[in-house]
Amino acid sequence: MYAVYLFSITWAIVQSLPQGAPPSVCQTLMPFHGGGIRPQGGLSPYTIVPRRQGNHIVVTMTSALGIPFQGFLLQGRTPDRDIIGQFDSSSVNEGHPLDCGTPSDSITHNSPNDKNSIDVVWSPPRGYEGPVIFNATIAQEYETFWVGLESDPVHVTKRGANDPQFSFPLHNNGPTPPNYIPRQVKQNSAEFDPFYQGCSVTKLCFGSPANCVESKNCKAAVAVTVAGDKYDFELKAESSAVWVGVGLSEDDKMGDDSVVECVKRGNGIAAFMSYTNGNPNYGAPRLPNPQLGIQLLNSSIQDGAIYCRVRRDALTIVNGKAFDLIGKKYNLLIAAGSSLKQSSVGFHDLTYLASAQSQALADVSALAAKSKLLIRLHGCFMIAAWLGTASVGILLARYYRQTWMGRQILGKDVWFAWHRIFMLLTWALTIAAFVLIFVELKAWSGERNPHAILGTITTILCFIQPIGAYFRPHPGTAKRPIFNWLHWSIGNAAHILAIVTLFFAVKLTKAELPDFVDWILVAYVVLHVISHLILSLMNCIADRSSERRVTSFPMKDLGGPGRNSAYSDRSSDAPYSNFRRGLLAVYIVIILAIVIALIVITALAPIAESWTSFKSAVAPTNAN
């Protein structure tokens, strides 16, 4: 089966050249090689030189450096880029005419044999006067080609109906730059990006975020094709990336992996081999021979986006470890980042994703991404705990001790019963989230972000809080004030740290959260602070109106004997209790809306790609 597959791929590549260019590329001059190979940039080693021969023009395509080429497409064009004239195919054994607008107005190759030079005869249309520029695409080989090469202009005049005259400017003996810019119809890149052509049909594709290959909007992606006893890796990344890499791993974790990386270097791209370190010293230092077993075939930077095609040997020995692309299966790790180090790439701060299972690289079937369920649950649990249950529980304990007086739940005051329920939920959700993230990572986070440290401190404070509450001294005892202050300090410190930790979570690569989540968190903070200010103010007004001097600071309510004598009447609510209950209801509704919104965003992350896919799915329906 492998031999059959290898033959089919090789045959497909060979067959893309012999018949020459198809009519579909007449206007763009852009060959469709490999479903996404980009043309070369910079100067071309080939020249297009026209010269007069009687009433015709002989156009010569050659290389001053003696570099042969395999394929070509040649046209004569006016300054308005209209294709004109007629080529005499009988004048050349290596080409045949192509009818782009009129018969024989273009000419292309017959076979992929090496050609050192091609001479072809061109005649202008009858009655035409004006300049003509010869444009060509010349392919050195299948993966290496230049698009839109130009000749010097030729000016056509006439003395008689069948006697055209030609004038030539002084010829520049150097190669002409590819100044011709093909006219291309602007298409939605998510639908027409040629990189994705052939995925799951002729090549193995994998990208980040998950399922982006199907929607054709990956932040970073890799495509693998078999080329004889070599493997070609195509890599691409979005415009903000300065590097993109693919790792071959025996599991879905980073560490002891062979990496092919493409890096922006000046106006071009360089390819290197590197090897990843695992926990605790995460990194991807380059090999002493960074080109071991690889060859950069093609590369480009278009609108800032990186593209490269790297050919890799089927067997390489990296750090004493054999990577056999034919005999072994591998997980793919795709990553991209915006920074570089002295001898390695920087952190994958733009995107990172591992495949869910290992797969033979010659198997072009769809490769699923590793599930991020545990990461999503971790985020959702922490949001529900610290923006939801903790916020309401803290508010109840601080401002609602003198509300719902005379009523109890299971023998406890209403405020205390609900406070205990909300805080136990906070404790359970936090511990569960903490366990889930360590089950997922099986190590300490490798990101340079204080989220992990702050989250661990928050979890420790949360864990000891109910233990201290269980052993609290009885009200009125000498040690009760100490407990009150410790309980209040630890609880508020944990809550503040948790909110700060959530802000840092937005910047985590694995979280894939949009930046606007920061503003939702800011809205929560504003709501929480305003609610505290209003309730504190209402407590002060209630104290004055009832001519009682009980402070609104709750820790003093249980400070010791006689400290809350003003509230000795336990049968009635404090003044303005209805207002406080109404404010609590509004607070809970808004908090619930914020929590639900953030949980949905976290669960569906990356939400931007999900929204794009949704709009693409419903667009045809709306159009109808």
Coordinates of C-alpha atoms in Angstrom, one line a residue:
M1 CA 0.0 0.0 0.0
Y2 CA 2.8 2.4 0.8
A3 CA 4.4 1.8 -2.6
V4 CA 1.1 2.4 -4.3
Y5 CA 0.6 5.6 -2.4
L6 CA 4.2 6.8 -3.1
F7 CA 3.7 6.0 -6.8
S8 CA 0.4 8.0 -6.9
I9 CA 2.0 11.0 -5.3
T10 CA 5.0 11.0 -7.5
W11 CA 2.9 10.5 -10.6
A12 CA 0.6 13.4 -9.6
I13 CA 3.7 15.7 -9.3
V14 CA 5.2 14.5 -12.6
Q15 CA 1.9 14.9 -14.5
S16 CA 1.6 18.5 -13.4
L17 CA 4.3 19.6 -15.7
P18 CA 4.3 17.8 -19.1
Q19 CA 1.2 19.3 -20.6
G20 CA 2.3 22.8 -19.8
A21 CA 0.2 25.6 -18.3
P22 CA -3.6 25.3 -18.4
P23 CA -5.8 28.1 -19.7
S24 CA -6.9 28.9 -16.1
V25 CA -3.6 30.6 -15.5
C26 CA -3.7 32.8 -18.6
Q27 CA -4.3 36.1 -16.7
T28 CA -2.5 35.5 -13.5
L29 CA 0.5 33.5 -14.8
M30 CA 0.4 31.7 -11.4
P31 CA 1.0 28.0 -11.6
F32 CA -0.9 25.8 -9.2
H33 CA 2.0 23.7 -7.9
G34 CA 1.5 21.5 -4.9
G35 CA -1.7 23.3 -4.0
G36 CA 0.1 26.2 -2.5
I37 CA 3.7 26.6 -3.4
R38 CA 4.6 30.3 -3.5
P39 CA 6.7 31.8 -6.3
Q40 CA 10.2 32.9 -5.6
G41 CA 10.8 36.6 -4.7
G42 CA 13.8 38.8 -5.6
L43 CA 15.7 38.7 -8.8
S44 CA 15.4 35.9 -11.2
P45 CA 18.4 34.1 -12.8
Y46 CA 16.5 34.1 -16.1
T47 CA 16.1 36.7 -18.8
I48 CA 13.6 37.3 -21.6
V49 CA 15.3 39.0 -24.6
P50 CA 13.4 40.0 -27.8
R51 CA 15.3 40.7 -31.0
R52 CA 14.1 41.4 -34.6
Q53 CA 14.1 38.7 -37.3
G54 CA 12.5 40.1 -40.5
N55 CA 8.9 40.9 -39.8
H56 CA 8.9 39.0 -36.6
I57 CA 10.3 39.0 -33.1
V58 CA 12.4 36.1 -31.8
V59 CA 12.0 35.9 -28.0
T60 CA 14.8 34.1 -26.1
M61 CA 14.4 32.8 -22.6
T62 CA 17.7 31.8 -21.0
S63 CA 19.9 32.1 -17.9
A64 CA 23.1 34.2 -17.9
L65 CA 24.2 31.8 -15.1
G66 CA 23.6 28.7 -17.2
I67 CA 20.8 27.4 -14.9
P68 CA 18.4 25.2 -16.9
F69 CA 14.7 25.4 -16.5
Q70 CA 11.9 22.9 -16.9
G71 CA 8.7 24.8 -17.6
F72 CA 7.5 28.2 -18.9
L73 CA 4.5 30.2 -20.0
L74 CA 5.2 33.2 -22.3
Q75 CA 3.0 36.0 -23.5
G76 CA 3.2 39.4 -25.3
R77 CA 1.2 42.1 -23.5
T78 CA 0.3 45.7 -24.1
P79 CA 0.9 48.3 -21.3
D80 CA -2.8 47.7 -20.4
R81 CA -1.8 44.0 -19.9
D82 CA -3.9 42.8 -22.8
I83 CA -2.5 39.6 -24.4
I84 CA -1.7 40.2 -28.1
G85 CA 0.1 38.6 -31.0
Q86 CA 0.7 35.1 -32.2
F87 CA 3.5 32.6 -31.5
D88 CA 4.8 30.2 -34.1
S89 CA 4.9 26.8 -32.4
S90 CA 6.7 25.3 -35.3
S91 CA 9.7 27.4 -34.5
V92 CA 10.4 25.5 -31.3
N93 CA 10.3 21.8 -30.4
E94 CA 9.9 22.4 -26.7
G95 CA 6.6 24.4 -26.7
H96 CA 3.1 24.4 -28.0
P97 CA 0.6 27.2 -28.3
L98 CA -2.1 28.1 -25.7
D99 CA -5.2 30.0 -26.7
C100 CA -5.8 32.5 -23.9
G101 CA -7.8 35.1 -25.8
T102 CA -6.9 34.6 -29.5
P103 CA -5.4 31.5 -31.2
S104 CA -1.7 30.9 -30.2
D105 CA -1.4 34.2 -28.3
S106 CA 0.6 32.3 -25.6
I107 CA 3.1 29.5 -25.6
T108 CA 4.0 26.9 -22.9
H109 CA 6.3 23.9 -22.5
N110 CA 5.8 20.4 -23.8
S111 CA 7.8 18.5 -21.2
P112 CA 9.6 18.9 -17.9
N113 CA 13.0 18.2 -19.5
D114 CA 15.8 20.6 -18.7
K115 CA 16.1 23.5 -21.1
N116 CA 19.1 25.7 -21.3
S117 CA 17.5 28.2 -23.7
I118 CA 14.3 28.6 -25.7
D119 CA 13.9 30.7 -28.9
V120 CA 10.3 31.3 -30.1
V121 CA 8.9 33.5 -32.9
W122 CA 6.2 36.0 -32.2
S123 CA 4.3 38.2 -34.7
P124 CA 2.2 41.3 -33.8
P125 CA -1.4 41.5 -34.7
R126 CA -2.1 43.2 -38.1
G127 CA -2.4 47.0 -37.7
Y128 CA -1.1 47.2 -34.2
E129 CA 1.2 50.1 -33.2
G130 CA 2.6 50.6 -29.7
P131 CA 4.8 48.9 -27.1
V132 CA 4.8 45.2 -26.3
I133 CA 6.3 43.7 -23.2
F134 CA 6.9 39.9 -23.0
N135 CA 5.8 38.4 -19.7
A136 CA 6.7 34.9 -18.6
T137 CA 6.5 32.5 -15.7
I138 CA 9.7 30.3 -15.7
A139 CA 10.0 27.2 -13.5
Q140 CA 13.5 26.0 -12.6
E141 CA 11.8 22.9 -11.1
Y142 CA 8.4 22.0 -9.7
E143 CA 8.9 23.8 -6.4
T144 CA 11.0 26.8 -7.7
F145 CA 9.6 29.2 -10.1
W146 CA 9.3 32.9 -10.8
V147 CA 6.1 34.6 -11.9
G148 CA 5.6 37.7 -14.2
L149 CA 9.2 38.1 -15.5
E150 CA 9.4 41.0 -18.0
S151 CA 11.4 41.7 -21.1
D152 CA 12.5 45.2 -22.1
P153 CA 9.7 46.9 -24.1
V154 CA 9.6 46.6 -27.9
H155 CA 7.9 49.4 -29.8
V156 CA 5.9 48.2 -32.9
T157 CA 5.3 50.6 -35.8
K158 CA 4.3 49.9 -39.5
R159 CA 5.2 51.1 -42.9
G160 CA 2.8 48.9 -44.7
A161 CA 0.0 46.4 -43.9
N162 CA 2.4 43.5 -43.8
D163 CA 5.6 45.3 -42.9
P164 CA 5.8 46.0 -39.2
Q165 CA 8.8 47.8 -37.8
F166 CA 10.4 47.3 -34.4
S167 CA 12.5 49.6 -32.3
F168 CA 14.4 48.4 -29.2
P169 CA 15.7 50.5 -26.3
L170 CA 19.2 50.0 -25.0
H171 CA 19.2 46.5 -23.4
N172 CA 20.2 45.9 -19.8
N173 CA 22.4 42.8 -19.8
G174 CA 21.4 42.0 -16.2
P175 CA 18.4 39.9 -15.3
T176 CA 15.1 41.9 -15.2
P177 CA 13.2 42.1 -11.9
P178 CA 9.7 40.6 -11.7
N179 CA 8.0 44.0 -11.8
Y180 CA 4.9 42.6 -13.4
I181 CA 2.1 42.2 -10.9
P182 CA -0.6 39.8 -12.2
R183 CA -4.2 41.0 -12.0
Q184 CA -5.9 38.8 -9.5
V185 CA -9.5 38.7 -8.5
K186 CA -9.8 39.3 -4.8
Q187 CA -11.2 36.3 -3.1
N188 CA -12.0 35.4 0.5
S189 CA -8.6 34.0 1.7
A190 CA -10.4 31.7 4.1
E191 CA -12.0 30.0 1.0
F192 CA -9.3 30.3 -1.7
D193 CA -6.0 30.0 0.1
P194 CA -4.1 27.5 -2.1
F195 CA -2.2 26.1 0.9
Y196 CA -5.3 24.1 1.9
Q197 CA -5.9 22.6 -1.5
G198 CA -5.3 18.9 -1.4
C199 CA -5.6 18.5 2.4
S200 CA -6.8 15.0 3.3
V201 CA -6.6 14.1 -0.4
T202 CA -2.9 14.4 -1.5
K203 CA -1.3 15.7 1.7
L204 CA -1.6 15.5 5.5
C205 CA -2.7 18.8 7.0
F206 CA -2.8 20.0 10.6
G207 CA -3.3 23.5 12.1
S208 CA -4.1 25.6 15.1
P209 CA -6.6 26.4 16.4
A210 CA -8.5 23.1 16.2
N211 CA -10.5 22.4 13.1
C212 CA -9.0 25.4 11.3
V213 CA -8.0 23.4 8.3
E214 CA -11.6 22.7 7.4
S215 CA -12.5 26.4 7.8
K216 CA -9.1 27.5 6.2
N217 CA -8.3 30.1 8.7
C218 CA -5.4 28.7 10.7
K219 CA -3.0 30.9 12.7
A220 CA -0.3 28.3 12.0
A221 CA -0.5 25.1 9.9
V222 CA 1.6 22.4 8.4
A223 CA 1.1 20.2 5.4
V224 CA 3.1 17.0 4.7
T225 CA 3.6 15.3 1.3
V226 CA 5.8 12.4 0.3
A227 CA 8.4 13.2 -2.4
G228 CA 10.1 9.9 -3.2
D229 CA 12.2 9.0 -0.2
K230 CA 11.9 12.5 1.2
Y231 CA 9.1 14.3 3.0
D232 CA 8.1 17.9 2.2
F233 CA 6.8 20.0 5.1
E234 CA 4.9 23.1 4.1
L235 CA 4.6 25.6 7.0
K236 CA 2.6 28.8 7.2
A237 CA 1.7 31.3 9.9
E238 CA -0.2 34.6 10.3
S239 CA 1.4 38.0 9.7
S240 CA 2.3 38.7 13.4
A241 CA 4.5 35.6 13.5
V242 CA 8.3 35.7 13.1
W243 CA 8.6 32.0 13.2
V244 CA 6.6 28.8 12.7
G245 CA 7.6 25.3 13.5
V246 CA 6.4 21.7 13.5
G247 CA 7.5 19.1 16.0
L248 CA 7.6 15.3 15.6
S249 CA 6.7 13.9 19.0
E250 CA 6.1 10.4 20.4
D251 CA 3.3 11.8 22.6
D252 CA 1.2 14.9 22.8
K253 CA 3.6 16.8 25.1
M254 CA 6.5 19.0 24.3
G255 CA 9.9 17.4 25.1
D256 CA 12.4 15.2 23.2
D257 CA 10.9 16.2 19.9
S258 CA 12.5 16.9 16.5
V259 CA 11.4 20.3 15.1
V260 CA 11.6 21.9 11.7
E261 CA 11.3 25.7 12.1
C262 CA 11.0 28.5 9.5
V263 CA 12.2 31.9 10.7
K264 CA 12.0 35.4 9.3
R265 CA 15.5 36.6 8.6
G266 CA 15.7 40.0 7.0
N267 CA 13.5 40.0 3.9
G268 CA 13.7 36.3 3.6
I269 CA 13.2 33.0 5.5
A270 CA 15.7 30.5 6.9
A271 CA 15.0 26.9 7.9
F272 CA 16.5 25.1 10.9
M273 CA 16.4 21.9 12.8
S274 CA 16.0 22.1 16.5
Y275 CA 15.2 19.7 19.4
T276 CA 12.8 20.5 22.3
N277 CA 13.6 20.2 26.0
G278 CA 11.0 19.0 28.3
N279 CA 10.1 19.9 31.9
P280 CA 11.5 21.9 33.7
N281 CA 13.7 23.7 31.2
Y282 CA 11.3 24.1 28.3
G283 CA 12.9 25.3 25.0
A284 CA 13.9 24.4 21.5
P285 CA 17.6 24.9 21.0
R286 CA 19.0 24.5 17.4
L287 CA 21.2 21.5 16.6
P288 CA 24.9 22.1 16.2
N289 CA 24.3 21.4 12.5
P290 CA 20.9 23.3 12.1
Q291 CA 20.5 22.1 8.5
L292 CA 20.8 18.4 9.4
G293 CA 18.7 16.4 7.0
I294 CA 16.6 19.3 5.7
Q295 CA 16.6 21.6 2.6
L296 CA 14.7 24.8 2.1
L297 CA 12.9 24.4 -1.2
N298 CA 10.8 27.5 -1.3
S299 CA 9.7 30.4 0.9
S300 CA 7.9 33.7 0.8
I301 CA 6.6 36.5 3.0
Q302 CA 3.3 37.9 1.7
D303 CA 1.6 40.6 3.7
G304 CA 3.8 39.6 6.6
A305 CA 2.6 36.0 6.6
I306 CA 5.3 33.3 6.6
Y307 CA 5.3 30.4 4.1
C308 CA 8.1 27.8 3.6
R309 CA 8.5 24.4 2.0
V310 CA 11.2 22.3 3.6
R311 CA 12.3 18.8 2.4
R312 CA 13.4 16.4 5.1
D313 CA 15.2 13.1 5.0
A314 CA 13.0 10.1 5.9
L315 CA 15.6 9.1 8.5
T316 CA 17.6 11.5 10.7
I317 CA 19.5 10.9 14.0
V318 CA 18.9 13.8 16.3
N319 CA 20.6 13.9 19.7
G320 CA 21.2 10.1 19.4
K321 CA 17.5 9.5 18.7
A322 CA 16.3 8.1 15.4
F323 CA 13.4 9.8 13.7
D324 CA 12.1 7.4 11.0
L325 CA 9.3 9.1 9.1
I326 CA 8.5 5.9 7.1
G327 CA 8.5 3.3 9.9
K328 CA 7.1 5.3 12.8
K329 CA 4.0 7.3 13.6
Y330 CA 4.3 10.7 15.2
N331 CA 2.1 13.3 16.9
L332 CA 2.4 16.7 15.2
L333 CA 3.0 19.8 17.4
I334 CA 2.4 23.0 15.5
A335 CA 3.5 26.3 17.0
A336 CA 4.2 30.0 16.1
G337 CA 5.6 32.9 18.0
S338 CA 6.4 36.6 17.7
S339 CA 10.0 36.6 19.2
L340 CA 13.4 35.0 18.7
K341 CA 16.3 34.1 20.9
Q342 CA 20.0 34.0 20.1
S343 CA 20.0 30.4 18.9
S344 CA 16.4 29.3 19.0
V345 CA 12.9 30.5 18.6
G346 CA 11.1 32.3 21.4
F347 CA 8.0 31.2 23.2
H348 CA 5.0 30.0 21.1
D349 CA 2.9 33.0 22.3
L350 CA 0.7 33.1 19.1
T351 CA -0.5 29.6 19.0
Y352 CA 0.3 26.0 19.9
L353 CA -1.5 22.8 19.4
A354 CA -0.7 19.0 19.5
S355 CA -2.5 16.3 17.6
A356 CA -4.6 13.9 19.6
Q357 CA -2.9 10.8 18.3
S358 CA 0.1 9.7 16.4
Q359 CA -0.2 9.0 12.7
A360 CA 2.0 8.0 9.8
L361 CA 3.0 11.1 7.8
A362 CA 2.2 9.3 4.6
D363 CA -1.4 8.9 5.8
V364 CA -3.3 11.9 4.5
S365 CA -6.5 11.3 6.5
A366 CA -7.6 14.2 8.8
L367 CA -5.6 14.5 12.0
A368 CA -7.6 15.6 15.0
A369 CA -6.4 18.0 17.6
K370 CA -5.7 17.1 21.2
S371 CA -8.8 17.8 23.3
K372 CA -8.7 20.9 25.5
L373 CA -11.7 19.8 27.6
L374 CA -9.7 19.8 30.9
I375 CA -8.3 23.3 30.2
R376 CA -11.8 24.6 29.3
L377 CA -13.3 23.0 32.5
H378 CA -10.5 24.5 34.6
G379 CA -11.3 28.0 33.3
C380 CA -15.0 27.6 33.6
F381 CA -14.8 26.3 37.2
M382 CA -12.5 29.2 38.3
I383 CA -14.8 31.8 36.7
A384 CA -17.9 30.3 38.4
A385 CA -16.0 30.1 41.7
W386 CA -14.4 33.5 42.0
L387 CA -16.7 35.8 39.9
G388 CA -19.8 34.0 40.9
T389 CA -20.1 32.1 44.2
A390 CA -17.2 33.9 46.1
S391 CA -18.5 37.3 45.1
V392 CA -22.0 36.7 46.4
G393 CA -20.8 34.8 49.5
I394 CA -18.5 37.7 50.5
L395 CA -21.2 40.3 50.0
L396 CA -23.7 38.3 52.2
A397 CA -21.2 38.0 55.0
R398 CA -20.2 41.7 55.0
Y399 CA -23.5 43.5 54.6
Y400 CA -26.4 41.2 55.3
R401 CA -26.0 40.1 58.9
Q402 CA -28.9 42.2 59.9
T403 CA -31.2 41.1 57.1
W404 CA -33.8 38.3 57.2
M405 CA -33.7 38.6 61.0
G406 CA -35.8 35.9 62.8
R407 CA -35.5 33.5 60.0
Q408 CA -33.2 30.5 59.8
I409 CA -32.1 27.7 57.4
L410 CA -31.3 24.4 59.2
G411 CA -30.8 26.3 62.5
K412 CA -28.5 28.9 61.0
D413 CA -29.2 32.6 60.2
V414 CA -30.2 33.0 56.5
W415 CA -27.2 35.1 55.6
F416 CA -24.8 32.6 57.3
A417 CA -26.5 29.6 55.7
W418 CA -26.2 31.0 52.2
H419 CA -22.7 32.4 52.9
R420 CA -21.6 28.9 53.9
I421 CA -23.2 27.3 50.8
F422 CA -21.6 29.8 48.4
M423 CA -18.2 29.5 50.0
L424 CA -18.3 25.7 50.0
L425 CA -19.1 25.8 46.3
T426 CA -16.1 28.2 45.8
W427 CA -13.9 25.7 47.6
A428 CA -15.1 22.7 45.7
L429 CA -14.9 24.4 42.3
T430 CA -11.4 25.8 43.0
I431 CA -9.9 22.5 44.2
A432 CA -11.5 20.6 41.2
A433 CA -10.1 23.2 38.8
F434 CA -6.7 23.0 40.3
V435 CA -6.6 19.2 40.0
L436 CA -7.9 19.3 36.4
I437 CA -5.1 21.6 35.2
F438 CA -2.4 19.4 36.7
V439 CA -3.9 16.3 35.2
E440 CA -3.9 18.1 31.9
L441 CA -0.4 19.5 32.0
K442 CA 1.3 16.9 34.2
A443 CA 3.9 19.6 35.0
W444 CA 4.3 23.2 35.8
S445 CA 3.2 25.7 33.2
G446 CA 6.0 26.6 30.7
E447 CA 4.5 30.0 29.9
R448 CA 6.2 33.2 31.2
N449 CA 3.0 34.4 32.9
P450 CA 2.4 34.8 36.7
H451 CA -1.0 33.1 36.2
A452 CA 0.2 29.7 37.5
I453 CA 1.9 31.2 40.6
L454 CA -1.0 33.4 41.5
G455 CA -3.5 30.6 40.9
T456 CA -1.5 28.3 43.2
I457 CA -1.4 30.9 46.0
T458 CA -5.1 31.5 45.6
T459 CA -5.9 27.8 45.8
I460 CA -3.8 27.4 49.0
L461 CA -5.6 30.3 50.6
C462 CA -8.9 28.9 49.5
F463 CA -8.1 25.4 50.8
I464 CA -7.2 26.5 54.3
Q465 CA -10.1 28.9 54.7
P466 CA -12.9 26.4 55.5
I467 CA -10.5 24.4 57.8
G468 CA -9.9 27.6 59.9
A469 CA -13.7 28.3 59.9
Y470 CA -14.4 24.7 61.2
F471 CA -12.1 25.3 64.2
R472 CA -13.2 28.9 64.9
P473 CA -13.6 29.9 68.5
H474 CA -17.1 30.6 69.9
P475 CA -18.4 34.1 69.8
G476 CA -17.5 36.1 72.9
T477 CA -14.2 34.2 73.6
A478 CA -10.9 36.0 73.7
K479 CA -9.6 34.5 70.5
R480 CA -12.7 35.2 68.4
P481 CA -11.5 38.6 67.2
I482 CA -8.2 37.1 66.0
F483 CA -10.1 34.5 64.0
N484 CA -12.4 37.1 62.6
W485 CA -9.5 39.2 61.3
L486 CA -7.7 36.2 59.9
H487 CA -10.8 34.8 58.2
W488 CA -11.6 38.2 56.7
S489 CA -8.0 38.8 55.6
I490 CA -7.4 35.4 54.0
G491 CA -10.8 35.4 52.2
N492 CA -10.4 38.9 50.7
A493 CA -6.8 38.2 49.8
A494 CA -7.8 35.0 48.0
H495 CA -10.6 36.9 46.2
I496 CA -8.4 39.7 45.0
L497 CA -5.6 37.4 43.9
A498 CA -8.2 35.3 42.0
I499 CA -9.5 38.3 40.1
V500 CA -5.9 39.3 39.2
T501 CA -5.1 35.7 38.1
L502 CA -8.1 35.8 35.8
F503 CA -6.8 38.9 34.1
F504 CA -3.5 37.1 33.5
A505 CA -5.4 34.1 32.1
V506 CA -6.5 36.2 29.2
K507 CA -2.9 36.4 28.0
L508 CA -2.3 32.6 28.1
T509 CA -1.7 30.9 24.8
K510 CA -3.6 27.8 25.8
A511 CA -6.6 29.8 27.0
E512 CA -7.1 31.3 23.5
L513 CA -9.3 34.0 24.9
P514 CA -10.0 37.2 23.0
D515 CA -8.7 40.5 24.3
F516 CA -12.2 41.9 25.0
V517 CA -12.5 39.5 27.9
D518 CA -10.3 42.1 29.8
W519 CA -13.1 44.6 29.5
I520 CA -15.7 42.1 30.8
L521 CA -13.5 41.6 33.8
V522 CA -13.2 45.3 34.3
A523 CA -17.0 45.6 34.2
Y524 CA -17.2 43.0 36.9
V525 CA -14.6 44.9 39.1
V526 CA -16.5 48.1 38.6
L527 CA -19.8 46.4 39.6
H528 CA -18.3 44.8 42.6
V529 CA -16.7 48.0 43.9
I530 CA -19.8 50.1 43.3
S531 CA -21.9 47.6 45.2
H532 CA -19.6 47.6 48.1
L533 CA -19.6 51.4 48.2
I534 CA -23.4 51.6 48.1
L535 CA -23.9 49.0 50.7
S536 CA -21.3 50.6 53.0
L537 CA -23.0 53.9 52.6
M538 CA -26.4 52.4 53.3
N539 CA -25.1 50.8 56.5
C540 CA -23.8 54.2 57.7
I541 CA -27.1 55.9 56.9
A542 CA -29.0 53.1 58.7
D543 CA -26.8 53.5 61.8
R544 CA -27.5 57.2 61.9
S545 CA -31.2 56.9 61.3
S546 CA -31.6 54.4 64.2
E547 CA -29.2 56.4 66.4
R548 CA -27.1 53.3 66.9
R549 CA -23.4 53.4 66.7
V550 CA -22.7 50.0 65.3
T551 CA -20.0 50.2 62.7
S552 CA -20.6 48.9 59.2
F553 CA -17.3 47.1 59.3
P554 CA -18.4 43.5 59.9
M555 CA -15.3 42.2 61.7
K556 CA -16.1 44.4 64.7
D557 CA -19.6 42.9 65.0
L558 CA -18.1 39.8 66.5
G559 CA -15.2 41.5 68.3
G560 CA -16.1 40.4 71.8
P561 CA -18.7 40.8 74.6
G562 CA -20.8 43.9 74.3
R563 CA -19.5 45.0 71.0
N564 CA -22.8 44.5 69.2
S565 CA -25.2 45.5 72.0
A566 CA -26.9 48.0 69.7
Y567 CA -28.1 45.0 67.7
S568 CA -29.4 43.1 70.7
D569 CA -32.8 43.2 69.2
R570 CA -32.7 40.1 66.9
S571 CA -36.3 40.2 65.9
S572 CA -36.3 42.9 63.2
D573 CA -34.1 43.8 60.2
A574 CA -31.9 46.8 60.2
P575 CA -33.2 49.9 58.4
Y576 CA -33.3 49.9 54.6
S577 CA -33.2 46.1 54.4
N578 CA -35.6 46.1 51.5
F579 CA -33.2 48.3 49.6
R580 CA -30.3 45.9 50.4
R581 CA -32.3 42.9 49.3
G582 CA -33.2 44.6 46.0
L583 CA -29.6 45.6 45.4
L584 CA -28.5 42.0 46.1
A585 CA -31.0 40.7 43.6
V586 CA -29.7 43.1 40.9
Y587 CA -26.1 42.3 41.8
I588 CA -26.8 38.5 41.5
V589 CA -28.5 38.9 38.1
I590 CA -25.7 41.0 36.6
I591 CA -23.0 38.7 38.1
L592 CA -24.8 35.7 36.7
A593 CA -24.9 37.3 33.3
I594 CA -21.1 38.0 33.4
V595 CA -20.3 34.5 34.6
I596 CA -22.4 32.9 31.9
A597 CA -20.9 35.1 29.2
L598 CA -17.3 34.3 30.3
I599 CA -18.0 30.6 30.6
V600 CA -19.5 30.5 27.1
I601 CA -16.4 32.4 25.7
T602 CA -14.0 30.0 27.6
A603 CA -15.8 26.9 26.5
L604 CA -16.0 27.9 22.9
A605 CA -12.5 29.4 22.7
P606 CA -11.1 30.5 20.4
I607 CA -14.4 32.4 20.1
A608 CA -13.2 34.5 17.2
E609 CA -12.7 31.5 15.0
S610 CA -15.9 29.9 16.2
W611 CA -17.8 33.1 15.3
T612 CA -16.1 33.2 11.9
S613 CA -17.0 29.6 11.2
F614 CA -20.6 30.2 12.3
K615 CA -20.9 33.2 10.0
S616 CA -19.5 31.2 7.1
A617 CA -22.0 28.5 7.8
V618 CA -25.0 30.7 7.8
A619 CA -23.9 33.0 5.0
P620 CA -25.3 30.9 2.2
T621 CA -28.6 30.6 4.1
N622 CA -28.8 34.4 4.5
A623 CA -27.9 34.9 0.9
N624 CA -30.9 32.9 -0.1

